[in-house]
XYZ file of N, CA, C and O in Angstrom:
420
model
N 266.488 88.350 41.573
C 266.801 89.581 40.941
C 265.491 90.098 40.383
O 265.299 89.607 39.545
N 265.087 91.016 40.933
C 263.596 91.713 40.212
C 263.816 93.031 39.583
O 263.049 93.865 39.554
N 265.035 93.357 38.586
C 265.119 94.207 38.175
C 266.173 94.874 38.739
O 266.766 94.415 39.751
N 266.643 96.335 38.477
C 267.739 96.970 39.004
C 267.400 97.490 40.065
O 266.045 97.600 40.901
N 268.473 97.577 41.014
C 268.261 97.750 42.337
C 267.836 99.128 42.626
O 266.817 99.182 43.323
N 267.796 100.215 41.902
C 267.221 101.509 42.185
C 265.900 101.396 42.043
O 265.171 101.783 43.098
N 265.609 100.123 41.116
C 263.963 100.232 40.896
C 263.668 99.815 42.403
O 262.147 100.026 43.005
N 263.841 98.395 42.601
C 263.691 97.851 43.645
C 264.069 98.785 45.166
O 262.403 98.333 45.976
N 264.183 99.409 45.375
C 264.638 100.418 46.510
C 263.343 101.412 46.212
O 262.655 101.751 47.163
N 262.746 102.024 45.036
C 262.039 102.831 45.058
C 260.431 102.085 45.389
O 259.783 102.459 46.053
N 260.522 100.865 44.844
C 259.425 99.888 45.137
C 259.437 99.622 46.680
O 257.975 99.608 47.309
N 260.286 99.837 47.504
C 260.185 99.068 48.845
C 259.670 101.010 49.801
O 259.298 100.638 50.445
N 260.223 101.513 49.093
C 259.829 103.072 49.578
C 258.480 103.255 49.400
O 257.990 103.731 50.521
N 257.821 102.787 48.465
C 256.533 102.954 48.117
C 255.330 102.297 49.338
O 254.386 101.894 49.229
N 256.386 101.106 50.341
C 255.373 100.824 51.189
C 255.451 100.881 52.285
O 255.047 100.650 53.178
N 256.331 102.324 52.463
C 256.264 103.290 53.494
C 255.167 104.181 53.714
O 254.814 105.003 52.432
N 254.420 104.338 54.646
C 253.074 105.451 54.737
C 252.898 106.287 55.799
O 253.553 105.798 56.531
N 252.555 107.361 55.382
C 252.554 108.646 56.601
C 251.125 107.998 57.297
O 250.433 107.751 56.697
N 251.439 107.285 58.661
C 250.186 106.946 59.539
C 249.064 107.934 59.488
O 247.945 107.227 59.725
N 249.018 109.104 58.868
C 247.543 109.966 58.846
C 247.489 109.954 57.607
O 246.064 110.533 57.395
N 247.832 109.235 56.772
C 247.392 109.819 55.140
C 247.595 108.524 54.524
O 248.557 107.707 54.291
N 246.470 107.906 53.924
C 246.383 106.353 53.417
C 247.274 106.302 51.994
O 246.824 105.898 50.862
N 248.298 106.896 51.665
C 249.093 107.131 50.533
C 250.610 106.744 50.979
O 250.927 107.635 51.909
N 251.493 106.014 49.584
C 252.807 105.853 50.389
C 253.541 107.345 50.136
O 252.985 108.026 49.360
N 254.401 107.483 50.976
C 255.426 108.431 50.734
C 256.027 108.750 49.481
O 256.495 110.074 49.374
N 256.269 107.840 48.551
C 256.968 108.104 47.359
C 255.780 109.167 46.708
O 255.892 110.313 45.613
N 254.378 108.681 46.550
C 253.365 108.970 45.683
C 253.175 110.457 46.246
O 252.536 111.423 45.799
N 253.280 110.497 47.834
C 252.922 111.659 48.420
C 253.927 112.871 48.249
O 253.899 114.221 48.590
N 255.027 112.623 47.570
C 256.108 113.629 46.630
C 257.306 113.971 48.046
O 258.153 114.976 48.323
N 257.156 112.877 49.407
C 257.860 113.286 50.551
C 259.644 112.812 50.308
O 260.175 112.759 50.764
N 259.758 111.871 49.250
C 261.136 111.366 49.150
C 261.777 112.322 47.973
O 261.494 112.392 46.838
N 262.711 113.433 48.337
C 263.335 114.483 47.437
C 264.629 113.721 46.347
O 264.320 113.740 45.418
N 265.308 112.790 47.382
C 266.412 112.158 46.742
C 266.507 110.598 47.191
O 266.227 110.720 48.367
N 267.001 110.006 46.141
C 267.076 108.342 46.756
C 268.698 108.044 45.848
O 268.266 107.880 44.512
N 269.650 108.123 46.140
C 270.816 107.616 45.417
C 271.403 106.242 46.076
O 271.649 106.443 47.566
N 272.014 105.656 45.128
C 272.857 104.246 45.362
C 274.061 104.967 45.223
O 274.669 105.418 44.449
N 275.158 104.588 46.463
C 276.562 104.839 45.939
C 277.396 103.633 46.976
O 276.607 102.719 47.307
N 278.562 103.848 46.631
C 279.467 102.909 47.338
C 280.207 103.482 48.461
O 280.566 104.681 48.160
N 280.295 103.206 49.726
C 281.458 103.456 50.626
C 282.285 102.337 51.707
O 281.549 101.744 51.923
N 283.088 102.168 51.276
C 284.363 101.612 51.828
C 283.712 100.092 51.273
O 284.101 99.289 52.221
N 283.472 99.854 50.356
C 283.106 98.286 49.577
C 281.585 98.103 50.160
O 281.112 97.197 49.494
N 281.344 99.019 50.674
C 279.437 98.747 51.047
C 278.345 99.276 50.014
O 278.964 100.818 49.585
N 277.260 98.663 49.620
C 276.312 99.690 49.190
C 275.322 100.357 49.850
O 275.033 99.793 50.873
N 275.337 102.020 49.785
C 274.985 102.725 50.785
C 273.552 103.279 49.727
O 273.982 103.841 48.932
N 272.258 103.243 50.417
C 271.290 103.941 49.966
C 271.275 105.497 51.043
O 271.035 105.355 52.136
N 271.584 106.553 49.989
C 271.429 107.745 50.890
C 269.897 108.465 50.200
O 269.542 108.780 49.063
N 269.040 108.891 51.054
C 267.586 109.304 50.863
C 267.482 110.262 51.755
O 267.836 110.282 52.747
N 267.021 111.171 50.972
C 266.537 113.043 51.410
C 264.962 112.820 51.424
O 264.634 112.441 50.359
N 264.369 112.725 52.473
C 263.087 112.978 52.312
C 262.445 114.080 53.312
O 263.154 114.486 54.309
N 261.014 114.509 53.478
C 260.636 115.320 53.963
C 259.204 114.560 54.436
O 259.123 113.906 54.522
N 258.581 115.659 55.452
C 257.396 115.186 56.199
C 256.544 116.377 55.517
O 256.593 117.647 54.832
N 254.797 115.959 55.847
C 254.005 116.630 55.609
C 254.006 118.197 56.155
O 253.757 118.879 55.756
N 254.470 117.942 57.371
C 254.615 119.135 58.231
C 256.067 118.971 59.134
O 256.204 118.037 59.528
N 256.758 120.322 59.049
C 257.826 119.935 60.038
C 257.914 119.874 61.383
O 258.388 119.028 62.030
N 256.463 119.846 62.454
C 256.543 119.512 63.337
C 255.644 118.436 63.376
O 255.493 117.782 64.780
N 255.761 117.524 62.312
C 255.138 116.300 62.312
C 255.920 114.931 63.211
O 256.764 114.833 63.192
N 255.135 114.830 64.168
C 255.863 113.780 65.449
C 255.801 112.469 64.906
O 256.942 111.826 65.737
N 255.480 112.070 63.697
C 255.849 110.684 62.912
C 257.033 110.917 62.358
O 257.754 109.895 61.517
N 257.957 111.959 62.513
C 259.020 112.044 61.155
C 260.169 110.871 61.741
O 260.439 110.182 60.788
N 260.556 110.857 62.779
C 261.594 109.881 63.073
C 261.108 108.228 63.144
O 261.701 107.650 62.747
N 259.658 108.070 63.238
C 259.082 106.910 62.851
C 259.010 106.493 61.463
O 259.403 105.205 61.052
N 258.876 107.421 60.695
C 259.198 107.163 59.233
C 259.970 107.075 58.693
O 260.277 106.271 57.850
N 261.113 107.657 59.033
C 262.458 108.073 58.515
C 263.060 106.520 59.031
O 263.814 105.722 58.045
N 262.865 106.023 59.860
C 263.189 104.857 60.996
C 262.936 103.407 59.702
O 263.362 102.811 59.146
N 261.187 103.716 59.188
C 260.625 102.890 58.751
C 261.641 102.938 57.253
O 261.476 101.758 56.790
N 261.792 103.581 56.795
C 262.259 104.091 55.342
C 263.677 103.268 55.562
O 264.176 102.294 54.476
N 264.088 103.497 56.648
C 265.783 102.960 56.667
C 265.699 101.492 56.877
O 266.696 101.012 56.315
N 264.797 100.919 57.640
C 264.714 99.559 58.081
C 264.292 98.894 56.471
O 264.942 97.594 56.183
N 263.291 99.356 55.655
C 263.245 98.778 54.446
C 264.044 98.958 53.331
O 264.140 97.906 52.765
N 264.830 99.939 53.259
C 265.821 100.036 52.613
C 266.835 99.130 52.734
O 267.530 98.353 52.023
N 267.061 98.957 53.857
C 268.105 97.714 54.728
C 267.820 96.758 54.749
O 268.363 95.711 54.618
N 266.260 96.194 54.063
C 266.060 95.031 54.206
C 266.289 94.175 52.654
O 265.979 93.297 52.561
N 266.887 95.343 51.900
C 266.899 94.860 50.151
C 268.419 94.373 50.476
O 269.449 94.590 50.938
N 268.592 92.765 50.249
C 269.856 92.239 50.490
C 271.163 92.790 50.020
O 272.371 93.095 50.670
N 271.056 93.370 48.799
C 272.258 94.146 48.241
C 272.797 95.462 48.924
O 273.734 95.926 48.731
N 271.572 96.131 49.563
C 272.191 97.446 50.560
C 272.598 96.904 51.809
O 271.835 96.750 52.470
N 273.424 97.695 51.970
C 274.318 97.501 53.325
C 274.228 98.376 54.409
O 273.832 97.900 55.305
N 273.770 99.358 53.665
C 273.487 100.541 54.651
C 272.673 101.760 54.659
O 272.699 101.799 52.873
N 271.485 102.188 54.882
C 270.722 103.531 54.374
C 271.118 104.359 55.262
O 271.113 104.089 56.369
N 271.382 105.458 54.511
C 271.346 106.824 55.181
C 269.702 107.560 54.967
O 269.682 108.332 53.892
N 269.235 108.004 55.876
C 268.004 109.013 55.731
C 268.270 110.247 56.256
O 268.232 110.348 57.506
N 268.218 111.300 55.381
C 267.976 112.567 55.983
C 266.739 113.165 56.011
O 266.141 113.224 54.853
N 266.476 113.488 57.064
C 264.852 114.668 56.897
C 265.514 116.119 56.372
O 266.137 116.423 57.138
N 264.838 116.480 55.794
C 265.195 117.894 55.376
C 263.888 118.679 54.981
O 262.664 118.212 55.060
N 263.658 119.847 55.150
C 262.785 120.725 55.269
C 262.830 122.020 54.191
O 262.196 122.994 54.144
N 264.035 121.618 53.308
C 263.729 122.957 52.299
C 264.094 121.943 50.802
O 264.914 121.126 50.724
N 263.144 122.248 49.891
C 262.054 122.899 50.084
C 260.933 122.360 50.844
O 260.995 121.095 50.946
N 260.248 123.540 51.334
C 258.994 122.867 52.147
C 258.370 121.793 51.356
O 257.727 122.050 50.193
N 257.109 121.032 52.057
C 256.538 120.490 51.107
C 255.551 121.003 50.990
O 255.075 121.874 51.683
N 254.314 120.464 49.714
C 253.407 121.124 49.496
C 252.491 120.074 48.481
O 253.116 119.298 48.101
N 251.340 120.418 48.569
C 250.195 118.998 48.015
C 250.680 119.292 46.433
O 250.341 117.827 45.701
N 251.060 119.957 45.772
C 251.636 119.788 44.574
C 252.796 118.776 44.292
O 252.963 118.408 42.876
N 253.451 118.434 45.208
C 254.342 117.481 45.195
C 253.773 115.761 44.898
O 254.845 115.186 44.492
N 252.654 116.048 45.153
C 251.907 114.601 45.104
C 251.701 113.928 43.849
O 251.383 115.015 42.638
N 251.839 112.756 43.372
C 251.227 112.547 42.230
C 249.865 112.618 41.957
O 249.066 112.746 42.996
N 249.635 112.445 40.476
C 248.165 112.976 40.251
C 247.507 111.922 40.818
O 246.321 112.049 41.497
N 247.744 110.476 41.164
C 247.396 109.466 41.280
C 246.894 109.791 42.896
O 245.890 109.358 43.520
N 247.639 109.977 43.835
C 247.646 110.582 45.110
C 246.509 111.724 45.426
O 245.404 111.585 46.173
N 246.858 112.455 44.894
C 245.817 113.620 44.676
C 244.113 113.480 44.737
O 243.479 113.673 45.150
N 244.352 112.378 43.498
C 243.112 111.668 43.090
C 242.273 111.018 44.719
O 241.002 111.254 44.730
N 243.290 110.211 44.945
C 242.836 109.263 45.977
C 242.353 110.297 46.983
O 241.360 109.710 48.049
N 243.241 111.451 47.408
C 242.708 112.061 48.636
C 241.464 113.117 48.459
O 241.128 113.950 49.087
N 241.190 113.040 47.090
C 240.252 114.105 46.486
C 240.633 115.622 46.777
O 239.669 116.449 47.100
N 241.621 115.777 46.372
C 242.353 117.114 46.298
C 242.319 117.703 45.008
O 243.231 118.214 44.420
N 241.202 117.390 44.277
C 241.102 118.122 42.923
C 240.000 119.059 42.950
O 239.144 118.964 43.786
């Protein structure tokens, strides 16, 4: 056990990258919410995420990666990943570190 489950889930999400941008999806601000809950005795991760652009062809690939990596944590029985586009993503949602990395200052 390497700390609280929620912290480990966020760490796992930081291993997911938008294929076109060399910054993880958490630092890009693409994860809008991440909640752990119980459903019929199963631990479920409910994740709402967005994309840098609604027409991004990689959306399902990224969502599948998030689901697979979340379900890779032994205590998580199921991950429900929902792609949402409200509010629309913008560069202000990125961490300062991500903006620095991409030279967006």
